[in-house]
Amino acid sequence: MAHLTRGLAKIITSGQAMKLVSTTSLRYGRSLPYVVSRMASSHEGCNSSTGTSQPSHRRFSTPAENIQTSSVIEKARLDPSGVVEVEWSAGGVSSFPYVWLRDNCQCPECHSAQTGFRCVMIKDIDPSIAPVRAEAVGGKSIHVEWPDGHRSEFDWQWLQDRSFTQEARHQRRDARRRKLTLWGSEQLNKLKPADFETLMTDEMALYEFFHTIDTVGLALTVNVPCEIGQQKRLADRVAYLRPTHYGLHESTVISKANTSNLAFTGQRLHCHTDMPQYSLPAGVLLLHCVQTADEGGENELIDGYHAAYKLKEKDPEAFHTLTTTPVSFAMHGRDYIRYDLEKSRPIISLDDEGEVERICYANQLRSSLMDVPVERVQPFYRAMRAWDDILYHSDNCILMKLNAGEMVVFDNWRLVHGRRGFTGGRHMQTAYMDWDEVRSFLGVVRRERNLKN
């Protein structure tokens, strides 16, 4: 396995350092649209001998042409097919359904400019509604008159931004895609620690930190005060922490007697994602080292997306099994509250286009109850063994020992992590955030600062 020594953390390398691989970006995804590429060690190209796995849908992306912004409207006409056809002076025709135009009327009666909310109710719209006329006005907008006398006006740019053409829809999806980077153990040497106090004062540094978590999957911050409450300080800069059965804010992870949770012992924690027993596991995990262990306690970090695609490439049958077999994860006990949680889901969840969307895996929480026919049990165990072999392979797993004053933050829907057994007074603080709030923060900063996605 690769070990890591940086700044305050000890990173040890078992074997020579591996150079990161740069490849052509790959575009895929719908529910969580993103672009996938391999990590580049610099802007210079390098060889591809590391064997980093890629998604199977190799639809190579090219720079999308901008939706026309210089066009004005040549004419507008009603079409018997139920659409207003808008002909652009620069060429091309866009079609806008009658009912959609009525539903999205931008007048103050139908749309609140202050809140951006729609005011018109679906019950007040006839799905078969048809306007009595539509006309271009000054080449910059169209006016539509409805049977009840209501009038709607639509600006040309507003219409083009919402065009139903295949090209326009593709460009909008492409603009929303996350630019993911798949990685193996070589990523260890590319972690660039962020100064904690800088994150407390510099919004762009904070943006880059969480953008890295969104795209690479993990980020490290150093010079964190060795006091409880630092994860809340960081989360409050973005949104807030997510309450769990561990507590309203942070939870203290130390070895203690009479615990109902293996994490609160000095034993090894095998690689897992947190909270698979929840209907919606927390999206972001914050792990702050207050006191390091005397011996052991290293964290194992694996890019679950990378591992899943390696499995798909190496053993498609095992990949299919882990994406289709429901696995029950269960946990009960008492921490901040008494809890009795259970959720059944595949270990690897796919989006609508068959690409990896989420990893939920904790072998220690996997229930002995299986809701599958008996003949599917042995193939499932074979698939899990193939999955584990990839997770723990030295090419895929980072082994990293945090020192006091360091905090690693990572994507809990993506990274699979574990912990080596330890002795001594190891003290970690754990906390969680949800992706909705984190990605909302990223979107707000992009909008306010006019940044590209």
Tab-separated table of C-alpha atoms in Angstrom:
chain	number	residue	atom	x	y	z
A	1	MET	CA	0.000	0.000	0.000
A	2	ALA	CA	1.032	3.564	-0.492
A	3	HIS	CA	1.690	5.530	2.668
A	4	LEU	CA	1.845	9.289	2.885
A	5	THR	CA	4.069	11.870	4.619
A	6	ARG	CA	3.202	15.547	4.113
A	7	GLY	CA	3.602	18.516	6.403
A	8	LEU	CA	2.079	17.347	9.630
A	9	ALA	CA	0.937	13.969	8.328
A	10	LYS	CA	3.243	11.004	7.945
A	11	ILE	CA	3.224	9.668	4.455
A	12	ILE	CA	5.320	6.640	3.712
A	13	THR	CA	5.717	5.298	0.239
A	14	SER	CA	5.949	1.545	-0.347
A	15	GLY	CA	7.669	1.584	-3.698
A	16	GLN	CA	8.634	4.396	-5.997
A	17	ALA	CA	6.347	7.384	-6.498
A	18	MET	CA	3.900	7.007	-9.351
A	19	LYS	CA	3.230	9.830	-11.752
A	20	LEU	CA	-0.385	10.755	-12.284
A	21	VAL	CA	-1.971	10.132	-15.636
A	22	SER	CA	-3.653	12.670	-17.854
A	23	THR	CA	-6.229	11.430	-20.321
A	24	THR	CA	-8.953	12.747	-22.523
A	25	SER	CA	-11.976	13.782	-20.483
A	26	LEU	CA	-14.950	11.466	-20.596
A	27	ARG	CA	-18.469	12.720	-20.329
A	28	TYR	CA	-21.313	10.776	-18.803
A	29	GLY	CA	-24.022	10.868	-16.178
A	30	ARG	CA	-27.510	12.252	-15.682
A	31	SER	CA	-28.628	12.216	-12.063
A	32	LEU	CA	-25.179	13.431	-11.062
A	33	PRO	CA	-23.801	14.674	-14.404
A	34	TYR	CA	-20.052	14.932	-14.569
A	35	VAL	CA	-16.963	14.661	-16.703
A	36	VAL	CA	-14.475	11.986	-15.689
A	37	SER	CA	-10.745	12.215	-16.319
A	38	ARG	CA	-7.619	10.852	-14.730
A	39	MET	CA	-5.554	12.961	-12.415
A	40	ALA	CA	-2.790	14.972	-14.088
A	41	SER	CA	0.446	15.569	-12.260
A	42	SER	CA	1.004	18.778	-14.217
A	43	HIS	CA	-0.174	20.445	-17.385
A	44	GLU	CA	2.285	18.259	-19.261
A	45	GLY	CA	1.248	14.876	-20.581
A	46	CYS	CA	2.612	11.659	-19.094
A	47	ASN	CA	2.361	7.983	-19.837
A	48	SER	CA	-0.721	5.932	-18.945
A	49	SER	CA	0.955	2.999	-17.290
A	50	THR	CA	-0.855	3.302	-13.960
A	51	GLY	CA	-3.912	1.507	-15.316
A	52	THR	CA	-6.496	3.859	-13.846
A	53	SER	CA	-9.920	2.548	-14.836
A	54	GLN	CA	-12.374	4.556	-16.887
A	55	PRO	CA	-16.129	4.476	-17.399
A	56	SER	CA	-17.259	2.164	-20.143
A	57	HIS	CA	-19.374	4.768	-21.911
A	58	ARG	CA	-16.531	6.439	-23.766
A	59	ARG	CA	-18.326	9.433	-25.199
A	60	PHE	CA	-15.439	11.821	-25.696
A	61	SER	CA	-16.349	15.412	-24.974
A	62	THR	CA	-15.547	18.319	-27.245
A	63	PRO	CA	-15.972	22.004	-26.467
A	64	ALA	CA	-19.683	22.690	-26.876
A	65	GLU	CA	-20.702	25.466	-29.187
A	66	ASN	CA	-22.355	28.343	-27.394
A	67	ILE	CA	-26.105	28.673	-27.762
A	68	GLN	CA	-26.714	31.532	-30.161
A	69	THR	CA	-26.567	34.840	-28.354
A	70	SER	CA	-26.461	37.242	-31.283
A	71	SER	CA	-29.708	36.096	-32.876
A	72	VAL	CA	-32.930	38.052	-32.871
A	73	ILE	CA	-36.359	36.827	-33.812
A	74	GLU	CA	-37.318	36.914	-37.487
A	75	LYS	CA	-40.898	35.732	-36.996
A	76	ALA	CA	-43.207	33.725	-34.752
A	77	ARG	CA	-46.115	31.603	-35.902
A	78	LEU	CA	-48.637	29.156	-34.503
A	79	ASP	CA	-48.173	25.592	-35.659
A	80	PRO	CA	-51.059	23.063	-35.704
A	81	SER	CA	-48.833	20.567	-33.876
A	82	GLY	CA	-49.314	22.592	-30.689
A	83	VAL	CA	-46.184	24.732	-30.668
A	84	VAL	CA	-45.160	28.303	-31.351
A	85	GLU	CA	-42.393	28.192	-33.925
A	86	VAL	CA	-39.773	30.907	-33.540
A	87	GLU	CA	-37.591	31.584	-36.558
A	88	TRP	CA	-34.244	33.178	-35.731
A	89	SER	CA	-32.707	35.809	-37.990
A	90	ALA	CA	-29.350	34.019	-37.808
A	91	GLY	CA	-31.023	30.805	-38.996
A	92	GLY	CA	-32.788	27.932	-37.352
A	93	VAL	CA	-36.223	27.379	-35.845
A	94	SER	CA	-37.137	26.619	-32.230
A	95	SER	CA	-40.461	25.164	-31.134
A	96	PHE	CA	-42.144	26.008	-27.822
A	97	PRO	CA	-45.269	24.057	-26.748
A	98	TYR	CA	-48.410	26.100	-26.124
A	99	VAL	CA	-49.068	24.687	-22.663
A	100	TRP	CA	-45.444	25.241	-21.624
A	101	LEU	CA	-45.597	28.890	-22.680
A	102	ARG	CA	-48.808	29.430	-20.708
A	103	ASP	CA	-47.377	27.689	-17.656
A	104	ASN	CA	-44.242	29.856	-17.826
A	105	CYS	CA	-45.806	33.240	-18.494
A	106	GLN	CA	-43.471	35.847	-16.995
A	107	CYS	CA	-46.033	38.529	-16.194
A	108	PRO	CA	-46.328	39.639	-12.507
A	109	GLU	CA	-49.659	37.815	-12.190
A	110	CYS	CA	-48.118	34.480	-13.170
A	111	HIS	CA	-44.509	34.791	-12.017
A	112	SER	CA	-42.880	36.457	-9.002
A	113	ALA	CA	-39.780	38.338	-10.130
A	114	GLN	CA	-38.756	38.831	-6.492
A	115	THR	CA	-38.738	35.147	-5.519
A	116	GLY	CA	-38.487	33.453	-8.915
A	117	PHE	CA	-41.506	31.348	-7.984
A	118	ARG	CA	-44.291	30.347	-10.361
A	119	CYS	CA	-47.651	31.729	-9.227
A	120	VAL	CA	-49.984	30.109	-11.731
A	121	MET	CA	-51.469	26.763	-10.642
A	122	ILE	CA	-51.642	23.670	-12.821
A	123	LYS	CA	-55.348	23.293	-12.070
A	124	ASP	CA	-55.885	26.610	-13.852
A	125	ILE	CA	-54.175	25.496	-17.069
A	126	ASP	CA	-55.874	23.439	-19.769
A	127	PRO	CA	-53.258	20.976	-21.131
A	128	SER	CA	-54.854	21.457	-24.559
A	129	ILE	CA	-54.730	25.243	-24.435
A	130	ALA	CA	-53.898	27.053	-27.668
A	131	PRO	CA	-53.170	30.767	-28.101
A	132	VAL	CA	-55.181	32.892	-30.480
A	133	ARG	CA	-52.085	34.633	-31.842
A	134	ALA	CA	-48.320	34.894	-31.523
A	135	GLU	CA	-46.137	37.592	-33.047
A	136	ALA	CA	-42.578	38.830	-33.003
A	137	VAL	CA	-42.188	42.321	-31.567
A	138	GLY	CA	-39.190	44.390	-32.574
A	139	GLY	CA	-37.184	41.267	-33.269
A	140	LYS	CA	-36.430	40.974	-29.550
A	141	SER	CA	-39.429	39.186	-28.075
A	142	ILE	CA	-42.650	37.393	-28.878
A	143	HIS	CA	-46.131	38.313	-27.657
A	144	VAL	CA	-48.677	35.565	-27.150
A	145	GLU	CA	-52.394	36.171	-26.619
A	146	TRP	CA	-54.544	33.474	-24.954
A	147	PRO	CA	-58.267	32.710	-25.387
A	148	ASP	CA	-59.196	34.454	-22.096
A	149	GLY	CA	-57.433	37.643	-23.173
A	150	HIS	CA	-54.337	37.062	-21.039
A	151	ARG	CA	-51.120	38.232	-22.714
A	152	SER	CA	-47.615	36.853	-22.288
A	153	GLU	CA	-44.318	38.309	-23.436
A	154	PHE	CA	-41.110	36.264	-23.808
A	155	ASP	CA	-37.657	37.768	-24.360
A	156	TRP	CA	-35.590	36.196	-27.116
A	157	GLN	CA	-32.686	35.358	-24.780
A	158	TRP	CA	-35.043	33.774	-22.243
A	159	LEU	CA	-36.447	31.583	-25.010
A	160	GLN	CA	-33.072	30.556	-26.386
A	161	ASP	CA	-31.828	29.654	-22.928
A	162	ARG	CA	-34.766	27.217	-22.686
A	163	SER	CA	-34.759	25.866	-26.226
A	164	PHE	CA	-36.082	22.317	-26.664
A	165	THR	CA	-33.698	21.455	-29.512
A	166	GLN	CA	-31.475	18.440	-28.959
A	167	GLU	CA	-28.346	20.585	-29.349
A	168	ALA	CA	-29.494	23.128	-26.755
A	169	ARG	CA	-30.505	20.432	-24.267
A	170	HIS	CA	-27.159	18.712	-24.746
A	171	GLN	CA	-25.291	21.991	-24.146
A	172	ARG	CA	-27.219	22.667	-20.940
A	173	ARG	CA	-26.499	19.179	-19.630
A	174	ASP	CA	-22.850	19.548	-20.563
A	175	ALA	CA	-22.603	22.862	-18.707
A	176	ARG	CA	-23.947	21.233	-15.532
A	177	ARG	CA	-21.626	18.248	-15.579
A	178	ARG	CA	-19.218	17.791	-12.686
A	179	LYS	CA	-15.629	17.369	-13.782
A	180	LEU	CA	-14.675	14.258	-11.842
A	181	THR	CA	-11.189	12.835	-11.523
A	182	LEU	CA	-10.686	9.112	-10.930
A	183	TRP	CA	-7.573	8.110	-8.999
A	184	GLY	CA	-5.667	5.329	-7.328
A	185	SER	CA	-2.901	5.297	-4.714
A	186	GLU	CA	-0.924	7.826	-6.761
A	187	GLN	CA	-3.333	10.535	-5.616
A	188	LEU	CA	-1.606	10.443	-2.250
A	189	ASN	CA	1.314	12.531	-3.470
A	190	LYS	CA	-0.967	15.137	-5.036
A	191	LEU	CA	-2.867	16.228	-1.943
A	192	LYS	CA	-2.299	19.955	-1.481
A	193	PRO	CA	-3.162	20.885	2.105
A	194	ALA	CA	-5.175	24.044	2.640
A	195	ASP	CA	-4.500	26.264	5.625
A	196	PHE	CA	-7.465	26.092	7.988
A	197	GLU	CA	-7.488	29.744	9.004
A	198	THR	CA	-7.372	30.743	5.338
A	199	LEU	CA	-10.556	28.735	4.820
A	200	MET	CA	-12.091	30.735	7.663
A	201	THR	CA	-11.452	34.088	5.951
A	202	ASP	CA	-11.052	33.553	2.191
A	203	GLU	CA	-14.235	32.576	0.351
A	204	MET	CA	-12.422	31.613	-2.850
A	205	ALA	CA	-10.061	29.325	-0.908
A	206	LEU	CA	-13.132	27.792	0.731
A	207	TYR	CA	-14.770	27.395	-2.686
A	208	GLU	CA	-11.697	25.665	-4.130
A	209	PHE	CA	-11.490	23.366	-1.102
A	210	PHE	CA	-15.065	22.089	-1.427
A	211	HIS	CA	-14.895	22.104	-5.237
A	212	THR	CA	-11.945	19.722	-4.912
A	213	ILE	CA	-14.034	17.447	-2.691
A	214	ASP	CA	-16.824	17.573	-5.290
A	215	THR	CA	-14.533	16.632	-8.169
A	216	VAL	CA	-11.574	14.694	-6.735
A	217	GLY	CA	-13.436	13.299	-3.740
A	218	LEU	CA	-11.220	14.459	-0.876
A	219	ALA	CA	-9.259	17.446	0.443
A	220	LEU	CA	-6.958	18.047	3.378
A	221	THR	CA	-6.648	21.063	5.656
A	222	VAL	CA	-3.866	21.644	8.169
A	223	ASN	CA	-3.142	23.955	11.116
A	224	VAL	CA	-6.538	23.127	12.570
A	225	PRO	CA	-6.777	23.986	16.278
A	226	CYS	CA	-6.695	20.802	18.354
A	227	GLU	CA	-10.009	21.620	19.981
A	228	ILE	CA	-13.532	20.309	19.607
A	229	GLY	CA	-15.764	22.497	17.434
A	230	GLN	CA	-13.508	23.088	14.410
A	231	GLN	CA	-15.688	21.041	12.051
A	232	LYS	CA	-18.662	23.161	12.998
A	233	ARG	CA	-16.627	26.310	12.310
A	234	LEU	CA	-15.792	25.013	8.834
A	235	ALA	CA	-19.331	23.834	8.108
A	236	ASP	CA	-20.823	27.135	9.294
A	237	ARG	CA	-18.800	28.913	6.608
A	238	VAL	CA	-20.729	26.886	4.017
A	239	ALA	CA	-24.035	25.893	5.632
A	240	TYR	CA	-24.312	23.658	8.709
A	241	LEU	CA	-23.541	20.186	10.009
A	242	ARG	CA	-25.989	17.341	9.611
A	243	PRO	CA	-27.396	15.835	12.820
A	244	THR	CA	-27.166	12.049	13.151
A	245	HIS	CA	-27.686	9.531	15.922
A	246	TYR	CA	-24.106	10.360	16.910
A	247	GLY	CA	-25.098	13.911	17.828
A	248	LEU	CA	-26.354	17.286	16.642
A	249	HIS	CA	-22.915	18.491	15.603
A	250	GLU	CA	-19.629	16.613	16.021
A	251	SER	CA	-19.034	13.253	17.622
A	252	THR	CA	-15.940	12.279	19.581
A	253	VAL	CA	-14.311	9.054	18.373
A	254	ILE	CA	-12.098	7.539	21.044
A	255	SER	CA	-11.619	4.041	22.381
A	256	LYS	CA	-14.038	3.453	25.245
A	257	ALA	CA	-15.593	0.570	27.136
A	258	ASN	CA	-19.161	-0.720	26.787
A	259	THR	CA	-19.739	0.785	23.353
A	260	SER	CA	-22.263	-0.396	20.769
A	261	ASN	CA	-20.081	0.852	17.921
A	262	LEU	CA	-16.875	-0.735	16.647
A	263	ALA	CA	-15.568	2.741	15.748
A	264	PHE	CA	-15.281	3.532	19.466
A	265	THR	CA	-12.731	0.767	20.022
A	266	GLY	CA	-9.108	0.349	19.038
A	267	GLN	CA	-9.941	-2.463	16.641
A	268	ARG	CA	-9.508	-2.289	12.916
A	269	LEU	CA	-12.374	-0.843	10.906
A	270	HIS	CA	-12.587	-2.474	7.506
A	271	CYS	CA	-13.145	-0.284	4.469
A	272	HIS	CA	-16.654	1.131	4.321
A	273	THR	CA	-18.803	4.158	3.669
A	274	ASP	CA	-20.573	5.763	6.607
A	275	MET	CA	-24.296	5.520	7.305
A	276	PRO	CA	-25.437	2.932	4.709
A	277	GLN	CA	-28.222	2.141	7.179
A	278	TYR	CA	-29.753	5.575	6.551
A	279	SER	CA	-32.279	6.243	3.780
A	280	LEU	CA	-30.030	9.122	2.705
A	281	PRO	CA	-26.444	8.739	3.917
A	282	ALA	CA	-24.578	11.961	4.653
A	283	GLY	CA	-22.742	13.170	1.567
A	284	VAL	CA	-19.646	14.728	3.127
A	285	LEU	CA	-17.569	13.389	6.024
A	286	LEU	CA	-15.210	15.593	8.061
A	287	LEU	CA	-12.512	13.809	10.079
A	288	HIS	CA	-10.427	15.969	12.448
A	289	CYS	CA	-7.423	14.596	14.329
A	290	VAL	CA	-7.146	16.117	17.815
A	291	GLN	CA	-4.648	13.561	19.120
A	292	THR	CA	-2.834	10.903	17.130
A	293	ALA	CA	-2.495	7.284	18.253
A	294	ASP	CA	0.713	6.071	19.849
A	295	GLU	CA	0.804	3.207	17.372
A	296	GLY	CA	-1.373	2.430	14.357
A	297	GLY	CA	-4.610	4.221	13.542
A	298	GLU	CA	-3.790	4.896	9.874
A	299	ASN	CA	-6.739	5.707	7.619
A	300	GLU	CA	-7.319	3.803	4.378
A	301	LEU	CA	-8.870	5.876	1.577
A	302	ILE	CA	-10.088	4.412	-1.736
A	303	ASP	CA	-11.813	6.102	-4.658
A	304	GLY	CA	-14.963	3.976	-4.842
A	305	TYR	CA	-15.829	5.208	-8.340
A	306	HIS	CA	-12.409	4.183	-9.612
A	307	ALA	CA	-12.714	0.808	-7.870
A	308	ALA	CA	-16.199	0.227	-9.297
A	309	TYR	CA	-15.039	0.869	-12.852
A	310	LYS	CA	-12.010	-1.357	-12.313
A	311	LEU	CA	-14.426	-4.101	-11.213
A	312	LYS	CA	-16.633	-3.514	-14.249
A	313	GLU	CA	-13.637	-3.799	-16.535
A	314	LYS	CA	-12.110	-6.825	-14.815
A	315	ASP	CA	-15.243	-8.748	-13.808
A	316	PRO	CA	-18.460	-7.494	-15.477
A	317	GLU	CA	-20.517	-10.251	-13.885
A	318	ALA	CA	-19.444	-9.229	-10.379
A	319	PHE	CA	-20.154	-5.588	-11.216
A	320	HIS	CA	-23.659	-6.508	-12.393
A	321	THR	CA	-24.235	-8.517	-9.216
A	322	LEU	CA	-23.240	-5.642	-6.925
A	323	THR	CA	-25.398	-3.161	-8.841
A	324	THR	CA	-28.522	-5.348	-8.773
A	325	THR	CA	-28.435	-7.285	-5.493
A	326	PRO	CA	-30.200	-5.607	-2.553
A	327	VAL	CA	-28.044	-5.631	0.575
A	328	SER	CA	-29.496	-4.908	3.996
A	329	PHE	CA	-27.387	-2.697	6.266
A	330	ALA	CA	-28.543	-2.557	9.880
A	331	MET	CA	-27.377	-0.828	13.041
A	332	HIS	CA	-28.870	-0.424	16.488
A	333	GLY	CA	-27.620	0.898	19.797
A	334	ARG	CA	-27.329	4.131	21.727
A	335	ASP	CA	-25.154	7.187	21.161
A	336	TYR	CA	-26.703	10.642	21.297
A	337	ILE	CA	-30.071	8.904	20.922
A	338	ARG	CA	-31.258	5.305	20.872
A	339	TYR	CA	-31.383	4.095	17.299
A	340	ASP	CA	-32.569	1.129	15.272
A	341	LEU	CA	-31.829	1.707	11.581
A	342	GLU	CA	-31.976	-0.542	8.528
A	343	LYS	CA	-31.830	0.112	4.789
A	344	SER	CA	-31.614	-2.240	1.824
A	345	ARG	CA	-29.797	-1.101	-1.316
A	346	PRO	CA	-27.140	-2.293	-3.807
A	347	ILE	CA	-23.505	-1.730	-2.877
A	348	ILE	CA	-22.974	0.134	-6.163
A	349	SER	CA	-25.827	2.386	-7.328
A	350	LEU	CA	-26.042	3.521	-10.941
A	351	ASP	CA	-27.656	6.560	-12.520
A	352	ASP	CA	-30.161	6.536	-15.384
A	353	GLU	CA	-27.392	6.034	-17.944
A	354	GLY	CA	-25.767	3.136	-16.118
A	355	GLU	CA	-22.848	5.092	-14.661
A	356	VAL	CA	-21.711	4.828	-11.043
A	357	GLU	CA	-23.575	7.278	-8.847
A	358	ARG	CA	-23.079	6.152	-5.232
A	359	ILE	CA	-21.214	3.583	-3.163
A	360	CYS	CA	-22.879	2.235	0.018
A	361	TYR	CA	-20.770	-0.423	1.648
A	362	ALA	CA	-20.036	-1.464	5.216
A	363	ASN	CA	-19.311	-5.148	5.611
A	364	GLN	CA	-19.478	-4.868	9.402
A	365	LEU	CA	-23.083	-3.595	9.149
A	366	ARG	CA	-24.232	-6.044	6.471
A	367	SER	CA	-27.206	-8.018	7.772
A	368	SER	CA	-27.337	-11.819	7.578
A	369	LEU	CA	-30.862	-11.453	6.150
A	370	MET	CA	-30.837	-11.636	2.355
A	371	ASP	CA	-33.877	-10.954	0.194
A	372	VAL	CA	-32.667	-12.972	-2.809
A	373	PRO	CA	-33.295	-16.489	-4.161
A	374	VAL	CA	-30.929	-19.073	-2.747
A	375	GLU	CA	-29.139	-19.534	-6.076
A	376	ARG	CA	-28.018	-15.871	-6.021
A	377	VAL	CA	-26.239	-16.122	-2.653
A	378	GLN	CA	-22.953	-17.720	-3.743
A	379	PRO	CA	-22.527	-15.415	-6.796
A	380	PHE	CA	-23.072	-12.452	-4.464
A	381	TYR	CA	-20.270	-13.569	-2.148
A	382	ARG	CA	-18.005	-14.137	-5.150
A	383	ALA	CA	-18.763	-10.591	-6.338
A	384	MET	CA	-18.047	-9.112	-2.896
A	385	ARG	CA	-14.718	-10.931	-2.782
A	386	ALA	CA	-13.789	-9.516	-6.192
A	387	TRP	CA	-14.820	-6.047	-4.966
A	388	ASP	CA	-12.746	-6.319	-1.785
A	389	ASP	CA	-9.710	-7.507	-3.739
A	390	ILE	CA	-9.847	-4.304	-5.781
A	391	LEU	CA	-10.470	-2.048	-2.780
A	392	TYR	CA	-7.433	-3.322	-0.879
A	393	HIS	CA	-5.090	-3.528	-3.853
A	394	SER	CA	-1.999	-1.382	-3.329
A	395	ASP	CA	-2.630	0.422	-6.625
A	396	ASN	CA	-5.980	1.680	-5.366
A	397	CYS	CA	-5.629	2.323	-1.630
A	398	ILE	CA	-4.063	5.283	0.158
A	399	LEU	CA	-2.787	4.618	3.671
A	400	MET	CA	-2.488	7.872	5.571
A	401	LYS	CA	-1.903	8.675	9.230
A	402	LEU	CA	-3.298	12.036	10.299
A	403	ASN	CA	-1.414	13.982	12.914
A	404	ALA	CA	-2.963	16.342	15.424
A	405	GLY	CA	-4.160	19.519	13.716
A	406	GLU	CA	-5.130	17.928	10.409
A	407	MET	CA	-8.587	17.394	8.986
A	408	VAL	CA	-9.489	15.335	5.935
A	409	VAL	CA	-12.859	16.003	4.295
A	410	PHE	CA	-14.232	13.618	1.692
A	411	ASP	CA	-17.204	12.499	-0.384
A	412	ASN	CA	-18.974	9.797	1.627
A	413	TRP	CA	-20.981	8.731	-1.431
A	414	ARG	CA	-17.736	8.008	-3.256
A	415	LEU	CA	-14.790	7.281	-0.945
A	416	VAL	CA	-14.501	3.969	0.829
A	417	HIS	CA	-12.453	4.380	3.990
A	418	GLY	CA	-11.109	2.271	6.810
A	419	ARG	CA	-8.905	2.478	9.882
A	420	ARG	CA	-6.059	0.320	11.102
A	421	GLY	CA	-6.140	-0.880	14.706
A	422	PHE	CA	-4.379	1.346	17.228
A	423	THR	CA	-3.123	1.727	20.775
A	424	GLY	CA	-2.837	4.897	22.817
A	425	GLY	CA	-4.990	7.967	23.188
A	426	ARG	CA	-6.181	8.493	19.599
A	427	HIS	CA	-8.839	11.230	19.515
A	428	MET	CA	-10.760	12.007	16.316
A	429	GLN	CA	-13.739	14.260	15.792
A	430	THR	CA	-16.251	13.165	13.150
A	431	ALA	CA	-18.978	15.268	11.578
A	432	TYR	CA	-21.137	15.260	8.466
A	433	MET	CA	-22.663	17.598	5.901
A	434	ASP	CA	-25.166	16.998	3.100
A	435	TRP	CA	-24.274	17.486	-0.544
A	436	ASP	CA	-27.325	19.665	-1.230
A	437	GLU	CA	-26.017	22.415	1.040
A	438	VAL	CA	-22.407	22.084	-0.123
A	439	ARG	CA	-23.308	22.189	-3.813
A	440	SER	CA	-25.686	25.054	-3.119
A	441	PHE	CA	-22.749	27.004	-1.658
A	442	LEU	CA	-20.625	26.207	-4.727
A	443	GLY	CA	-23.446	27.348	-7.004
A	444	VAL	CA	-23.952	30.597	-5.091
A	445	VAL	CA	-20.256	31.469	-5.304
A	446	ARG	CA	-20.179	30.657	-9.019
A	447	ARG	CA	-23.246	32.804	-9.634
A	448	GLU	CA	-22.100	35.759	-7.533
A	449	ARG	CA	-18.546	35.710	-8.906
A	450	ASN	CA	-19.526	34.749	-12.459
A	451	LEU	CA	-17.349	31.631	-12.384
A	452	LYS	CA	-17.548	28.789	-14.873
A	453	ASN	CA	-18.780	25.441	-13.569
